[in-house]
C-alpha positions as YAML, in Angstrom:
chain: A
units: angstrom
residues:
- id: 1
  name: MET
  ca: [14.65, -144.19, -168.19]
- id: 2
  name: LEU
  ca: [18.28, -143.25, -168.06]
- id: 3
  name: ASN
  ca: [18.05, -139.72, -166.70]
- id: 4
  name: THR
  ca: [20.75, -139.06, -164.17]
- id: 5
  name: ARG
  ca: [24.51, -139.15, -164.07]
- id: 6
  name: GLU
  ca: [24.35, -141.62, -161.12]
- id: 7
  name: GLU
  ca: [22.26, -144.08, -163.31]
- id: 8
  name: ALA
  ca: [24.72, -143.68, -166.20]
- id: 9
  name: LEU
  ca: [27.69, -144.22, -163.97]
- id: 10
  name: ALA
  ca: [26.08, -147.36, -162.54]
- id: 11
  name: LEU
  ca: [25.42, -148.64, -166.04]
- id: 12
  name: LEU
  ca: [29.00, -147.95, -167.09]
- id: 13
  name: ARG
  ca: [30.34, -149.85, -164.06]
- id: 14
  name: GLN
  ca: [28.02, -152.77, -164.78]
- id: 15
  name: TYR
  ca: [29.84, -153.51, -167.99]
- id: 16
  name: ASN
  ca: [33.31, -151.96, -167.30]
- id: 17
  name: LYS
  ca: [35.65, -153.08, -164.57]
- id: 18
  name: GLU
  ca: [39.10, -152.06, -165.88]
- id: 19
  name: PRO
  ca: [40.25, -148.81, -164.28]
- id: 20
  name: PHE
  ca: [41.78, -147.67, -167.68]
- id: 21
  name: HIS
  ca: [38.34, -147.92, -169.24]
- id: 22
  name: ILE
  ca: [36.62, -146.10, -166.40]
- id: 23
  name: LEU
  ca: [39.31, -143.40, -166.56]
- id: 24
  name: HIS
  ca: [38.78, -142.91, -170.27]
- id: 25
  name: ALA
  ca: [34.95, -142.77, -169.88]
- id: 26
  name: LEU
  ca: [35.28, -140.12, -167.07]
- id: 27
  name: THR
  ca: [37.84, -138.09, -169.13]
- id: 28
  name: VAL
  ca: [35.64, -138.05, -172.29]
- id: 29
  name: GLU
  ca: [32.57, -137.17, -170.10]
- id: 30
  name: GLY
  ca: [34.34, -134.22, -168.65]
- id: 31
  name: ALA
  ca: [35.70, -133.07, -172.08]
- id: 32
  name: MET
  ca: [32.21, -133.23, -173.56]
- id: 33
  name: ALA
  ca: [30.80, -131.10, -170.78]
- id: 34
  name: TRP
  ca: [33.46, -128.47, -171.45]
- id: 35
  name: TYR
  ca: [32.85, -128.55, -175.16]
- id: 36
  name: ALA
  ca: [29.06, -128.20, -174.66]
- id: 37
  name: ARG
  ca: [29.57, -124.99, -172.70]
- id: 38
  name: GLU
  ca: [32.42, -123.66, -174.98]
- id: 39
  name: LEU
  ca: [30.30, -124.18, -178.14]
- id: 40
  name: GLY
  ca: [27.15, -122.58, -176.82]
- id: 41
  name: HIS
  ca: [25.28, -125.74, -175.80]
- id: 42
  name: GLY
  ca: [25.44, -125.28, -172.03]
- id: 43
  name: GLU
  ca: [21.86, -126.25, -171.57]
- id: 44
  name: GLN
  ca: [22.62, -129.61, -173.11]
- id: 45
  name: ALA
  ca: [25.85, -130.18, -171.13]
- id: 46
  name: ASP
  ca: [24.33, -133.09, -169.17]
- id: 47
  name: PHE
  ca: [23.36, -134.88, -172.43]
- id: 48
  name: TRP
  ca: [26.82, -134.30, -173.98]
- id: 49
  name: SER
  ca: [28.41, -135.60, -170.78]
- id: 50
  name: MET
  ca: [26.30, -138.73, -170.72]
- id: 51
  name: ALA
  ca: [27.24, -139.50, -174.37]
- id: 52
  name: GLY
  ca: [30.89, -139.16, -173.38]
- id: 53
  name: LEU
  ca: [30.49, -141.32, -170.28]
- id: 54
  name: LEU
  ca: [28.78, -144.17, -172.05]
- id: 55
  name: HIS
  ca: [30.33, -144.03, -175.52]
- id: 56
  name: ASP
  ca: [32.49, -147.20, -174.95]
- id: 57
  name: ILE
  ca: [30.00, -149.07, -172.80]
- id: 58
  name: ASP
  ca: [30.33, -152.29, -174.83]
- id: 59
  name: PHE
  ca: [34.06, -152.18, -175.58]
- id: 60
  name: GLU
  ca: [35.51, -153.96, -172.58]
- id: 61
  name: GLN
  ca: [33.26, -157.11, -172.72]
- id: 62
  name: TRP
  ca: [32.50, -157.15, -176.46]
- id: 63
  name: PRO
  ca: [35.46, -155.48, -178.32]
- id: 64
  name: ASP
  ca: [34.63, -157.38, -181.50]
- id: 65
  name: GLN
  ca: [31.10, -156.00, -181.35]
- id: 66
  name: HIS
  ca: [32.01, -152.48, -180.43]
- id: 67
  name: CYS
  ca: [29.14, -150.04, -181.26]
- id: 68
  name: GLN
  ca: [27.07, -153.05, -182.29]
- id: 69
  name: LYS
  ca: [26.27, -154.31, -178.79]
- id: 70
  name: ALA
  ca: [25.84, -150.76, -177.27]
- id: 71
  name: PRO
  ca: [22.24, -150.12, -178.55]
- id: 72
  name: GLU
  ca: [21.01, -153.26, -176.87]
- id: 73
  name: LEU
  ca: [22.63, -152.45, -173.57]
- id: 74
  name: LEU
  ca: [21.53, -148.78, -173.72]
- id: 75
  name: ARG
  ca: [17.91, -149.51, -174.72]
- id: 76
  name: ALA
  ca: [17.57, -152.03, -171.87]
- id: 77
  name: ALA
  ca: [18.63, -149.28, -169.49]
- id: 78
  name: GLY
  ca: [16.02, -146.88, -170.98]
- id: 79
  name: ALA
  ca: [18.40, -144.61, -173.03]
- id: 80
  name: SER
  ca: [16.93, -142.30, -175.58]
- id: 81
  name: GLU
  ca: [17.42, -143.05, -179.30]
- id: 82
  name: GLU
  ca: [19.24, -139.73, -179.59]
- id: 83
  name: LEU
  ca: [21.81, -140.94, -177.05]
- id: 84
  name: ILE
  ca: [22.12, -144.29, -178.76]
- id: 85
  name: HIS
  ca: [22.73, -142.64, -182.14]
- id: 86
  name: ALA
  ca: [25.42, -140.43, -180.62]
- id: 87
  name: VAL
  ca: [27.18, -143.43, -178.97]
- id: 88
  name: VAL
  ca: [27.12, -145.52, -182.12]
- id: 89
  name: SER
  ca: [28.22, -142.71, -184.39]
- id: 90
  name: HIS
  ca: [31.55, -142.35, -182.63]
- id: 91
  name: GLY
  ca: [32.57, -145.60, -184.25]
- id: 92
  name: TYR
  ca: [31.79, -144.36, -187.77]
- id: 93
  name: GLY
  ca: [34.06, -145.83, -190.42]
- id: 94
  name: LEU
  ca: [35.66, -148.25, -187.89]
- id: 95
  name: CYS
  ca: [32.95, -150.39, -186.45]
- id: 96
  name: ALA
  ca: [29.72, -148.55, -187.27]
- id: 97
  name: ASP
  ca: [28.10, -147.09, -190.44]
- id: 98
  name: VAL
  ca: [26.15, -144.40, -188.50]
- id: 99
  name: LYS
  ca: [27.65, -141.05, -189.41]
- id: 100
  name: PRO
  ca: [28.08, -138.27, -186.84]
- id: 101
  name: GLU
  ca: [25.38, -135.64, -187.77]
- id: 102
  name: HIS
  ca: [24.98, -133.25, -184.86]
- id: 103
  name: GLU
  ca: [27.75, -131.04, -183.56]
- id: 104
  name: MET
  ca: [27.88, -133.10, -180.29]
- id: 105
  name: GLU
  ca: [28.35, -136.36, -182.23]
- id: 106
  name: LYS
  ca: [31.18, -134.74, -184.31]
- id: 107
  name: VAL
  ca: [32.89, -133.56, -181.15]
- id: 108
  name: LEU
  ca: [32.59, -136.98, -179.54]
- id: 109
  name: PHE
  ca: [34.01, -138.62, -182.71]
- id: 110
  name: ALA
  ca: [37.00, -136.18, -182.77]
- id: 111
  name: ALA
  ca: [37.69, -135.91, -179.05]
- id: 112
  name: ASP
  ca: [37.45, -139.61, -178.22]
- id: 113
  name: GLU
  ca: [40.69, -140.66, -179.85]
- id: 114
  name: LEU
  ca: [42.40, -137.33, -179.07]
- id: 115
  name: THR
  ca: [41.80, -137.62, -175.29]
- id: 116
  name: GLY
  ca: [43.59, -140.97, -175.40]
- id: 117
  name: LEU
  ca: [46.55, -139.51, -177.10]
- id: 118
  name: ILE
  ca: [46.69, -136.47, -174.75]
- id: 119
  name: GLY
  ca: [46.33, -138.76, -171.80]
- id: 120
  name: ALA
  ca: [49.21, -140.96, -172.91]
- id: 121
  name: ALA
  ca: [51.35, -137.85, -173.57]
- id: 122
  name: ALA
  ca: [50.50, -136.43, -170.12]
- id: 123
  name: LYS
  ca: [51.84, -139.55, -168.46]
- id: 124
  name: MET
  ca: [55.28, -138.96, -170.06]
- id: 125
  name: ARG
  ca: [55.53, -135.43, -168.60]
- id: 126
  name: PRO
  ca: [57.30, -134.74, -165.33]
- id: 127
  name: SER
  ca: [54.01, -133.31, -163.97]
- id: 128
  name: ARG
  ca: [52.00, -136.37, -165.23]
- id: 129
  name: SER
  ca: [49.40, -133.71, -166.00]
- id: 130
  name: VAL
  ca: [47.76, -131.89, -168.93]
- id: 131
  name: GLN
  ca: [47.90, -128.58, -166.98]
- id: 132
  name: ASP
  ca: [51.26, -127.66, -168.44]
- id: 133
  name: MET
  ca: [50.89, -129.37, -171.82]
- id: 134
  name: GLU
  ca: [51.07, -127.20, -175.00]
- id: 135
  name: VAL
  ca: [49.90, -127.92, -178.49]
- id: 136
  name: SER
  ca: [53.48, -127.91, -179.78]
- id: 137
  name: SER
  ca: [54.55, -130.89, -177.59]
- id: 138
  name: LEU
  ca: [51.36, -132.74, -178.41]
- id: 139
  name: LYS
  ca: [51.96, -132.31, -182.15]
- id: 140
  name: LYS
  ca: [55.40, -134.06, -181.75]
- id: 141
  name: LYS
  ca: [53.67, -136.99, -180.16]
- id: 142
  name: PHE
  ca: [50.97, -136.92, -182.85]
- id: 143
  name: LYS
  ca: [53.66, -137.14, -185.53]
- id: 144
  name: ASP
  ca: [55.45, -140.01, -183.76]
- id: 145
  name: LYS
  ca: [53.51, -143.07, -185.11]
- id: 146
  name: LYS
  ca: [54.99, -145.41, -182.61]
- id: 147
  name: PHE
  ca: [53.73, -143.26, -179.64]
- id: 148
  name: ALA
  ca: [50.30, -144.42, -178.41]
- id: 149
  name: ALA
  ca: [49.91, -146.35, -181.67]
- id: 150
  name: GLY
  ca: [46.41, -147.39, -180.68]
- id: 151
  name: CYS
  ca: [45.15, -143.81, -181.04]
- id: 152
  name: SER
  ca: [44.20, -143.40, -184.68]
- id: 153
  name: ARG
  ca: [45.70, -140.23, -186.20]
- id: 154
  name: ASP
  ca: [43.42, -140.69, -189.19]
- id: 155
  name: VAL
  ca: [40.30, -140.55, -186.96]
- id: 156
  name: ILE
  ca: [41.57, -137.46, -185.21]
- id: 157
  name: ARG
  ca: [42.20, -135.77, -188.54]
- id: 158
  name: GLN
  ca: [38.86, -136.87, -189.86]
- id: 159
  name: GLY
  ca: [37.15, -135.51, -186.65]
- id: 160
  name: ALA
  ca: [38.73, -132.12, -187.25]
- id: 161
  name: GLU
  ca: [37.52, -132.12, -190.79]
- id: 162
  name: LEU
  ca: [34.00, -133.13, -189.77]
- id: 163
  name: LEU
  ca: [33.94, -130.06, -187.43]
- id: 164
  name: GLY
  ca: [35.53, -127.79, -189.98]
- id: 165
  name: TRP
  ca: [38.41, -127.03, -187.58]
- id: 166
  name: GLU
  ca: [42.17, -126.95, -188.14]
- id: 167
  name: LEU
  ca: [43.88, -129.83, -186.36]
- id: 168
  name: ASP
  ca: [45.70, -127.32, -184.01]
- id: 169
  name: VAL
  ca: [42.35, -125.90, -182.92]
- id: 170
  name: LEU
  ca: [41.03, -129.36, -182.06]
- id: 171
  name: MET
  ca: [44.15, -130.13, -180.11]
- id: 172
  name: GLU
  ca: [44.14, -126.84, -178.24]
- id: 173
  name: ARG
  ca: [40.44, -127.11, -177.28]
- id: 174
  name: THR
  ca: [40.72, -130.73, -176.18]
- id: 175
  name: ILE
  ca: [43.76, -129.97, -174.04]
- id: 176
  name: LEU
  ca: [41.75, -127.16, -172.42]
- id: 177
  name: ALA
  ca: [38.80, -129.46, -171.98]
- id: 178
  name: MET
  ca: [40.96, -132.08, -170.21]
- id: 179
  name: ARG
  ca: [42.63, -129.40, -168.05]
- id: 180
  name: ALA
  ca: [39.14, -128.39, -166.92]
- id: 181
  name: CYS
  ca: [38.11, -131.87, -165.77]
- id: 182
  name: GLU
  ca: [41.44, -133.38, -164.82]
- id: 183
  name: GLU
  ca: [41.21, -132.74, -161.01]
- id: 184
  name: ARG
  ca: [37.67, -134.02, -160.76]
- id: 185
  name: VAL
  ca: [38.49, -137.16, -162.82]
- id: 186
  name: ASN
  ca: [41.51, -137.95, -160.71]
- id: 187
  name: GLY
  ca: [39.44, -137.44, -157.57]
- id: 188
  name: GLU
  ca: [36.81, -139.85, -158.78]
- id: 189
  name: MET
  ca: [39.45, -142.46, -159.75]
- id: 190
  name: ALA
  ca: [41.08, -142.19, -156.34]
- id: 191
  name: ALA
  ca: [37.71, -142.62, -154.60]
- id: 192
  name: LEU
  ca: [37.02, -145.59, -156.78]
- id: 193
  name: ASP
  ca: [40.38, -147.16, -155.94]
- id: 194
  name: ALA
  ca: [39.83, -146.55, -152.25]
- id: 195
  name: ALA
  ca: [36.48, -148.30, -152.47]
- id: 196
  name: GLY
  ca: [38.12, -151.37, -154.04]
- id: 197
  name: GLY
  ca: [37.57, -150.59, -157.67]
- id: 198
  name: PRO
  ca: [34.32, -150.48, -159.68]
- id: 199
  name: GLU
  ca: [32.89, -153.54, -157.83]
- id: 200
  name: GLY
  ca: [33.25, -151.66, -154.55]
- id: 201
  name: GLN
  ca: [30.98, -148.76, -155.33]
...
């Protein structure tokens, strides 16, 4: 069974070698943990985190089968059907027909794309950090279609609608979520790099 973070991290690294993909997984993991606590699901924070950590498990090696290959990989590792449903549902309307149903799944759907946009925007700041990022500056990047063009604005809007939130609220909360985990994520990435990348750990 897939029970611990160590097991989930090992599974992620089995199929993901690119630092960019590891960084994204760790960021979404941290954001999901923050959201679980913020939305009153603190007792499920580990489960929310694991869904965030493993949501793109199949993307690096099987980009054309994204969210199609994941169930096979996760079942082989002993993941619960609940976790598999959550992972697949984040691709709803893009590469999967499984709709996000639970609040956690809706948050994952909404925050996944948005963390990518926020991360790209943070790299453009003098601080290279989300700690001093405000919603107003993020909205300018959101409106600039050429900036981080791979981050779907439609998915982000749809995610806010699924949650019943204003777009500004989703942006503000996801910035706060990323502020909360940024230091830990950067520390993990530095340790990974020092060990010679995913293969070295």
